[in-house]
Amino acid sequence: MRTEPPAAPAPLLLPDGRPAAAAWSLDPEVRHLNHGSFGAVPRAAQDAQAALRHRMEASPVEWFPAQPGMIAEARRRIAAHLGAPPDGTALVPNASAGASVVYGNLPHRAGAEIVVTDHGYGAVTMGAARLARRWGGTLRTVHVPLEATADEAYRAVTDAFTDRTALAVVDHITSATARLLPVGRIAAEARRRGVILLVDGAHAPGMLADPLAELGDVDHWVGNLHKFPCAPRGTAVLVARTEARQDLHPLIDSWGATEPFPERFDHQGTVDATHYLATPTALDLIEDTWGWDAVRAYATALGDHAQHVVAAAFSSVTGEDHTARVGMPAPALRLVRLPDGLAGTREEADALRDEVARKLRVTAAFTSFGGTGYVRLSTHAYNTADDYAHFAETCVPVLTDWARERRG
């Protein structure tokens, strides 16, 4: 018996009745199904940033001495949106940069072990591997099955802790596999065992209503604002618990080097920081237009619908089950298994992303986990059910043909 897809939510509209997408400047000739990778900046935030840049260029000598104070005010507003402590929140260019700050400031632990998972983001894991080499220690990669429950994922990570484990790096929402990990429980056990924990929350801001609530007094948490929150690119936060803050310094020393955390991060010389300053405009636009809770509910419902539609489209062609069984699925990211022959490695997945964008005019994320390829569907306010119907009708047959050719 055929299973009907979860109902598609009614599209979000602007107050004047136009589609939500009109608030962005996305190319209307392209289907944008990959907000999770690079985000999309609303026109209002782009305009705000352009106005700030105009002020900066009109009088640089007045602008740059005043810039740290403006960054501090934007930082306070961003921290309030996240429910983060203002005195524990620093602005950094992206989550990987925040992780690099942590790696660069941890005290030397000769021969120590660092625990990561096989869901980790490549750049962050590479940084952990470099730190392990610097310590003369080891990097231990824990396997967490895609379908693992919260209990199973918790045990997989914490059972890997030993007396030599000095640091663990765990994703809040995994990039390649679009799932949550039980970071709150892992944080509590790490604290009990004396293991420093870095949570890579790159996808968590905006997608989770209160991303820091479950973490308690986690050591370090990094999160991108240029993904789901729609901030200008290059905007992220590093949040640190009280005892860890004063050991954190920017990767570049500037005139704020002697100031306390996080104020010393506000001083970065003549860096164009207008992306930080325009971020509250993006946050306010979504809150004032629809409300963040409404956008989260919409994205989750649309994700359920999109995943079913695309998986069913593949199944109708291949006769196989393309449902990706993900334990603790992320609210606005969904996986669908690709036919064998596609995206078996990260390099193949990235090449497929570029090929689909170029030939089919659809931007989607393709990922690989355990040798299996997936399409990762993102949902946001500007997406509608028609976007995923288009993918099912237009891209699925082509992708299936490509898979057949590549297997042959």
Coordinates of C-alpha atoms in Angstrom, one line a residue:
M1 CA 0.0 0.0 0.0
R2 CA 1.4 3.4 -1.0
T3 CA 2.3 5.7 1.9
E4 CA 1.2 9.3 1.5
P5 CA 3.9 11.9 2.2
P6 CA 3.6 14.1 5.3
A7 CA 1.5 17.1 4.3
A8 CA 3.4 20.1 3.0
P9 CA 3.0 23.2 5.1
A10 CA 1.4 26.3 3.5
P11 CA 4.2 28.5 2.1
L12 CA 5.3 31.4 4.1
L13 CA 4.4 34.8 2.8
L14 CA 5.6 38.4 3.3
P15 CA 3.1 40.8 4.9
D16 CA 2.2 42.2 1.5
G17 CA 1.3 38.7 0.2
R18 CA 4.5 38.1 -1.8
P19 CA 6.3 34.8 -1.4
A20 CA 8.9 34.7 1.4
A21 CA 11.7 34.3 -1.2
A22 CA 11.1 37.9 -2.2
A23 CA 12.9 38.9 1.0
W24 CA 16.1 37.4 -0.5
S25 CA 18.0 38.1 -3.7
L26 CA 18.4 34.5 -4.8
D27 CA 18.5 33.7 -8.5
P28 CA 14.9 32.8 -9.5
E29 CA 16.3 30.5 -12.2
V30 CA 18.0 28.2 -9.7
R31 CA 16.3 25.9 -7.1
H32 CA 18.1 26.7 -3.8
L33 CA 18.0 23.5 -1.7
N34 CA 21.3 23.9 0.1
H35 CA 20.9 26.7 2.7
G36 CA 22.8 24.5 5.2
S37 CA 26.1 25.0 3.4
F38 CA 26.5 28.7 2.7
G39 CA 23.3 30.2 3.9
A40 CA 21.4 33.0 2.1
V41 CA 21.5 36.7 3.2
P42 CA 18.2 38.6 3.1
R43 CA 18.1 41.8 1.2
A44 CA 17.6 43.9 4.3
A45 CA 20.8 42.5 5.9
Q46 CA 22.7 43.1 2.6
D47 CA 21.5 46.7 2.5
A48 CA 22.4 47.2 6.1
Q49 CA 25.9 45.9 5.5
A50 CA 26.3 48.1 2.4
A51 CA 25.3 51.2 4.3
L52 CA 27.8 50.3 7.0
R53 CA 30.5 49.9 4.5
H54 CA 29.6 53.3 3.0
R55 CA 30.1 54.9 6.4
M56 CA 33.4 53.0 6.8
E57 CA 34.8 54.2 3.5
A58 CA 33.5 57.7 3.9
S59 CA 35.7 58.3 7.0
P60 CA 38.0 55.4 7.9
V61 CA 39.8 57.4 10.6
E62 CA 36.6 57.9 12.5
W63 CA 35.3 54.4 11.7
F64 CA 38.0 52.0 12.9
P65 CA 38.7 53.5 16.4
A66 CA 34.9 53.2 17.0
Q67 CA 34.5 49.7 15.4
P68 CA 35.3 47.6 18.5
G69 CA 32.5 49.4 20.4
M70 CA 30.0 48.7 17.6
I71 CA 31.1 45.0 17.5
A72 CA 30.5 44.8 21.2
E73 CA 27.0 46.0 20.9
A74 CA 26.2 43.6 18.0
R75 CA 27.8 40.8 20.1
R76 CA 25.5 41.5 23.0
R77 CA 22.4 41.4 20.7
I78 CA 23.6 38.2 19.1
A79 CA 24.2 36.6 22.5
A80 CA 20.7 37.5 23.6
H81 CA 19.3 35.8 20.5
L82 CA 21.2 32.6 21.3
G83 CA 20.5 32.7 25.0
A84 CA 24.3 32.9 25.6
P85 CA 26.1 34.9 28.3
P86 CA 27.3 38.2 26.8
D87 CA 30.5 38.0 28.8
G88 CA 31.2 34.5 27.5
T89 CA 30.5 35.1 23.8
A90 CA 33.1 36.1 21.2
L91 CA 32.5 36.8 17.5
V92 CA 34.7 34.8 15.1
P93 CA 34.6 34.3 11.3
N94 CA 33.2 30.8 11.3
A95 CA 32.9 27.7 13.4
S96 CA 36.2 26.3 12.2
A97 CA 37.9 29.5 13.2
G98 CA 36.4 29.2 16.7
A99 CA 37.6 25.6 16.9
S100 CA 41.1 26.8 15.8
V101 CA 41.1 29.4 18.7
V102 CA 40.4 26.6 21.1
Y103 CA 43.1 24.3 19.7
G104 CA 45.6 27.1 19.7
N105 CA 45.0 28.1 23.3
L106 CA 44.8 24.7 25.1
P107 CA 47.8 23.9 27.3
H108 CA 50.2 21.4 26.0
R109 CA 49.3 17.8 27.0
A110 CA 52.3 15.6 26.0
G111 CA 51.1 12.3 24.6
A112 CA 47.4 12.9 25.2
E113 CA 44.5 11.5 23.2
I114 CA 41.8 13.5 21.4
V115 CA 38.5 11.8 20.7
V116 CA 36.4 12.8 17.6
T117 CA 33.6 11.0 15.8
D118 CA 33.3 9.8 12.2
H119 CA 30.5 12.4 11.7
G120 CA 32.9 15.3 12.3
Y121 CA 33.3 18.2 9.9
G122 CA 36.5 17.7 8.0
A123 CA 38.1 21.1 8.7
V124 CA 37.5 20.8 12.4
T125 CA 38.7 17.2 12.5
M126 CA 41.9 18.2 10.6
G127 CA 42.5 20.8 13.3
A128 CA 42.1 18.2 16.0
A129 CA 44.5 15.9 14.2
R130 CA 47.1 18.7 13.9
L131 CA 46.8 19.4 17.7
A132 CA 47.3 15.7 18.4
R133 CA 50.5 15.7 16.4
R134 CA 51.7 18.8 18.2
W135 CA 51.1 17.1 21.5
G136 CA 52.8 13.9 20.3
G137 CA 49.5 12.2 21.0
T138 CA 46.8 10.3 19.1
L139 CA 43.5 11.1 17.4
R140 CA 40.9 8.5 18.1
T141 CA 37.9 8.4 15.8
V142 CA 34.7 6.9 17.2
H143 CA 32.1 5.3 14.9
V144 CA 28.6 6.3 15.6
P145 CA 26.1 4.5 13.4
L146 CA 23.9 6.8 11.3
E147 CA 20.8 5.3 12.9
A148 CA 22.1 5.3 16.5
T149 CA 19.7 6.5 19.1
A150 CA 20.6 9.1 21.7
D151 CA 21.6 6.4 24.2
E152 CA 23.7 4.5 21.6
A153 CA 25.5 7.7 20.4
Y154 CA 26.2 8.7 24.0
R155 CA 27.7 5.4 24.9
A156 CA 29.7 5.2 21.7
V157 CA 31.4 8.5 22.5
T158 CA 31.8 8.3 26.3
D159 CA 32.9 4.7 26.2
A160 CA 35.9 5.9 24.2
F161 CA 37.1 8.1 27.0
T162 CA 40.3 6.8 28.8
D163 CA 42.7 8.2 31.3
R164 CA 44.7 9.6 28.4
T165 CA 41.7 11.5 26.9
A166 CA 42.3 15.3 27.2
L167 CA 39.9 16.6 24.6
A168 CA 36.7 15.5 22.9
V169 CA 35.2 17.2 19.8
V170 CA 31.5 16.4 19.1
D171 CA 29.1 17.9 16.7
H172 CA 25.8 19.4 17.9
I173 CA 24.2 18.8 14.4
T174 CA 26.4 16.8 12.0
S175 CA 27.1 18.3 8.6
A176 CA 27.4 15.2 6.4
T177 CA 24.8 13.1 8.1
A178 CA 22.2 15.7 9.3
R179 CA 21.7 14.3 12.7
L180 CA 21.8 15.5 16.3
L181 CA 24.1 14.1 18.9
P182 CA 23.3 14.0 22.6
V183 CA 25.8 16.8 23.4
G184 CA 24.3 17.7 26.8
R185 CA 24.8 14.2 28.2
I186 CA 28.2 13.9 26.7
A187 CA 29.2 17.3 28.2
A188 CA 28.1 16.1 31.7
E189 CA 30.2 12.9 31.4
A190 CA 33.2 14.8 30.0
R191 CA 33.1 17.2 32.9
R192 CA 32.9 14.3 35.3
R193 CA 35.9 12.6 33.7
G194 CA 38.0 15.8 33.4
V195 CA 37.8 15.8 29.6
I196 CA 37.7 19.2 27.9
L197 CA 34.7 19.2 25.4
L198 CA 34.5 21.3 22.3
V199 CA 31.0 21.2 20.7
D200 CA 30.9 22.0 17.0
G201 CA 27.5 23.7 16.8
A202 CA 28.0 25.1 13.2
H203 CA 24.4 24.3 12.2
A204 CA 22.7 24.8 15.6
P205 CA 22.0 28.6 15.8
G206 CA 18.5 29.4 14.6
M207 CA 17.7 25.8 13.8
L208 CA 17.4 25.0 17.5
A209 CA 15.3 27.3 19.6
D210 CA 17.7 27.4 22.5
P211 CA 20.9 25.7 21.4
L212 CA 22.8 26.2 24.6
A213 CA 20.1 25.2 27.0
E214 CA 21.0 21.5 27.2
L215 CA 24.7 22.0 27.4
G216 CA 25.0 23.1 31.0
D217 CA 28.5 24.4 31.6
V218 CA 30.1 23.0 28.4
D219 CA 33.7 24.1 27.9
H220 CA 33.6 25.5 24.4
W221 CA 30.8 25.8 21.8
V222 CA 31.0 27.2 18.3
G223 CA 28.1 28.1 16.0
N224 CA 27.7 29.7 12.6
L225 CA 25.3 32.6 12.2
H226 CA 25.6 32.6 8.4
K227 CA 23.8 29.4 8.0
F228 CA 20.2 29.1 9.4
P229 CA 20.1 32.6 11.0
C230 CA 20.9 34.2 7.6
A231 CA 23.6 36.5 8.8
P232 CA 26.2 37.9 6.3
R233 CA 28.9 35.4 5.6
G234 CA 31.8 35.1 8.0
T235 CA 29.8 35.5 11.2
A236 CA 30.0 33.0 14.0
V237 CA 30.3 32.8 17.8
L238 CA 32.6 31.1 20.2
V239 CA 31.0 30.6 23.6
A240 CA 33.1 29.5 26.6
R241 CA 32.4 28.5 30.2
T242 CA 33.5 30.8 32.9
E243 CA 36.8 29.0 33.9
A244 CA 37.9 28.7 30.3
R245 CA 37.3 32.2 29.0
Q246 CA 40.5 34.0 30.1
D247 CA 42.7 31.4 28.4
L248 CA 41.2 32.1 25.0
H249 CA 42.9 34.7 22.8
P250 CA 42.3 35.6 19.1
L251 CA 44.5 34.0 16.5
I252 CA 45.7 37.5 15.6
D253 CA 46.9 39.8 18.4
S254 CA 45.7 43.4 18.0
W255 CA 45.4 46.4 20.2
G256 CA 42.8 44.7 22.4
A257 CA 45.2 41.9 23.3
T258 CA 45.4 43.0 27.0
E259 CA 41.6 43.3 27.4
P260 CA 39.6 40.5 28.9
F261 CA 37.5 37.9 27.1
P262 CA 35.5 38.5 24.9
E263 CA 36.5 42.2 24.4
R264 CA 39.9 41.3 23.0
F265 CA 38.1 39.5 20.1
D266 CA 36.4 42.8 19.2
H267 CA 39.7 44.4 18.2
Q268 CA 41.1 43.1 14.9
G269 CA 42.6 46.1 13.3
T270 CA 41.4 47.2 9.9
V271 CA 39.3 44.0 9.3
D272 CA 36.0 44.8 7.6
A273 CA 33.6 43.7 10.4
T274 CA 30.4 45.0 8.8
H275 CA 29.2 41.4 8.6
Y276 CA 29.1 41.2 12.4
L277 CA 27.3 44.6 12.6
A278 CA 24.6 43.7 10.0
T279 CA 23.8 40.3 11.7
P280 CA 21.1 41.7 14.1
T281 CA 19.3 43.0 11.0
A282 CA 19.0 39.5 9.7
L283 CA 17.9 38.1 13.0
D284 CA 15.3 40.9 13.5
L285 CA 13.9 40.5 9.9
I286 CA 12.9 36.9 10.5
E287 CA 11.6 37.5 14.0
D288 CA 9.5 40.5 12.9
T289 CA 8.2 39.0 9.7
W290 CA 7.2 35.5 10.8
G291 CA 8.8 34.8 14.2
W292 CA 11.7 32.4 14.6
D293 CA 9.5 29.7 16.2
A294 CA 7.2 29.7 13.2
V295 CA 10.1 29.5 10.7
R296 CA 11.5 26.5 12.7
A297 CA 8.2 24.7 12.7
Y298 CA 7.7 25.4 9.0
A299 CA 11.2 24.2 8.1
T300 CA 10.7 21.0 10.1
A301 CA 7.4 20.2 8.5
L302 CA 8.7 21.0 5.0
G303 CA 11.7 18.8 5.7
D304 CA 9.5 15.8 6.6
H305 CA 7.6 16.3 3.4
A306 CA 10.6 16.9 1.2
Q307 CA 12.5 13.8 2.4
H308 CA 9.5 11.5 1.7
V309 CA 8.9 13.0 -1.8
V310 CA 12.5 12.7 -2.9
A311 CA 13.0 9.2 -1.4
A312 CA 9.8 8.0 -3.0
A313 CA 10.9 9.4 -6.4
F314 CA 14.2 7.5 -6.3
S315 CA 12.4 4.3 -5.2
S316 CA 9.9 4.5 -8.1
V317 CA 12.8 4.4 -10.5
T318 CA 15.2 2.0 -8.8
G319 CA 12.7 -0.3 -6.9
E320 CA 14.9 0.1 -3.8
D321 CA 14.3 1.8 -0.5
H322 CA 16.1 5.2 -0.4
T323 CA 14.9 6.2 3.0
A324 CA 17.9 7.3 5.2
R325 CA 17.3 6.1 8.7
V326 CA 18.8 8.8 10.8
G327 CA 18.8 8.6 14.6
M328 CA 17.9 12.1 16.1
P329 CA 17.3 13.8 12.7
A330 CA 18.0 17.6 12.5
P331 CA 15.0 19.9 12.2
A332 CA 15.8 21.5 8.9
L333 CA 18.2 19.1 7.3
R334 CA 17.2 15.7 5.7
L335 CA 19.1 12.9 4.1
V336 CA 17.9 10.7 1.2
R337 CA 20.1 7.8 0.0
L338 CA 21.4 8.1 -3.5
P339 CA 21.6 5.2 -6.0
D340 CA 24.8 3.1 -5.8
G341 CA 27.5 4.7 -7.9
L342 CA 27.1 8.3 -6.7
A343 CA 28.9 10.3 -4.0
G344 CA 30.7 7.3 -2.5
T345 CA 33.5 9.6 -1.2
R346 CA 33.5 13.3 -0.1
E347 CA 35.4 14.2 -3.3
E348 CA 32.8 12.5 -5.4
A349 CA 30.0 14.2 -3.4
D350 CA 31.5 17.6 -4.0
A351 CA 31.9 17.0 -7.7
L352 CA 28.3 15.8 -7.9
R353 CA 27.2 19.0 -6.2
D354 CA 29.0 21.1 -8.7
E355 CA 27.7 19.0 -11.7
V356 CA 24.1 19.2 -10.6
A357 CA 24.3 23.0 -10.1
R358 CA 25.9 23.5 -13.5
K359 CA 23.8 21.2 -15.5
L360 CA 20.4 21.1 -13.7
R361 CA 20.4 24.5 -12.1
V362 CA 19.7 23.1 -8.7
T363 CA 21.9 23.7 -5.6
A364 CA 21.8 20.8 -3.2
A365 CA 24.3 19.3 -0.9
F366 CA 25.6 15.8 -1.6
T367 CA 27.4 13.9 1.2
S368 CA 29.1 10.6 1.9
F369 CA 29.1 8.5 5.0
G370 CA 30.5 5.0 5.3
G371 CA 30.9 4.8 1.5
T372 CA 27.3 5.6 0.9
G373 CA 26.2 8.7 -1.0
Y374 CA 23.3 10.9 0.1
V375 CA 21.6 14.1 -1.0
R376 CA 21.1 16.4 2.0
L377 CA 18.0 18.6 1.6
S378 CA 17.9 21.9 3.5
T379 CA 14.7 23.8 4.2
H380 CA 14.2 27.5 5.1
A381 CA 11.5 30.2 5.0
Y382 CA 12.0 30.8 1.3
N383 CA 11.6 27.2 0.3
T384 CA 8.3 25.6 -0.7
A385 CA 7.1 22.1 -1.4
D386 CA 7.4 22.9 -5.2
D387 CA 11.2 23.0 -4.8
Y388 CA 11.4 19.4 -3.8
A389 CA 8.8 18.3 -6.3
H390 CA 11.0 19.8 -8.9
F391 CA 14.0 17.9 -7.6
A392 CA 12.0 14.7 -7.6
E393 CA 10.7 15.2 -11.2
T394 CA 13.8 16.8 -12.8
C395 CA 16.9 15.7 -10.9
V396 CA 16.0 12.2 -9.7
P397 CA 15.7 10.6 -13.2
V398 CA 19.0 12.2 -14.3
L399 CA 20.8 11.2 -11.1
T400 CA 19.6 7.6 -11.5
D401 CA 20.9 7.5 -15.1
W402 CA 24.3 8.9 -14.0
A403 CA 24.5 6.3 -11.3
R404 CA 23.8 3.5 -13.8
E405 CA 26.4 4.9 -16.1
R406 CA 29.0 5.2 -13.4
R407 CA 28.4 1.7 -12.1
G408 CA 28.8 0.4 -15.7

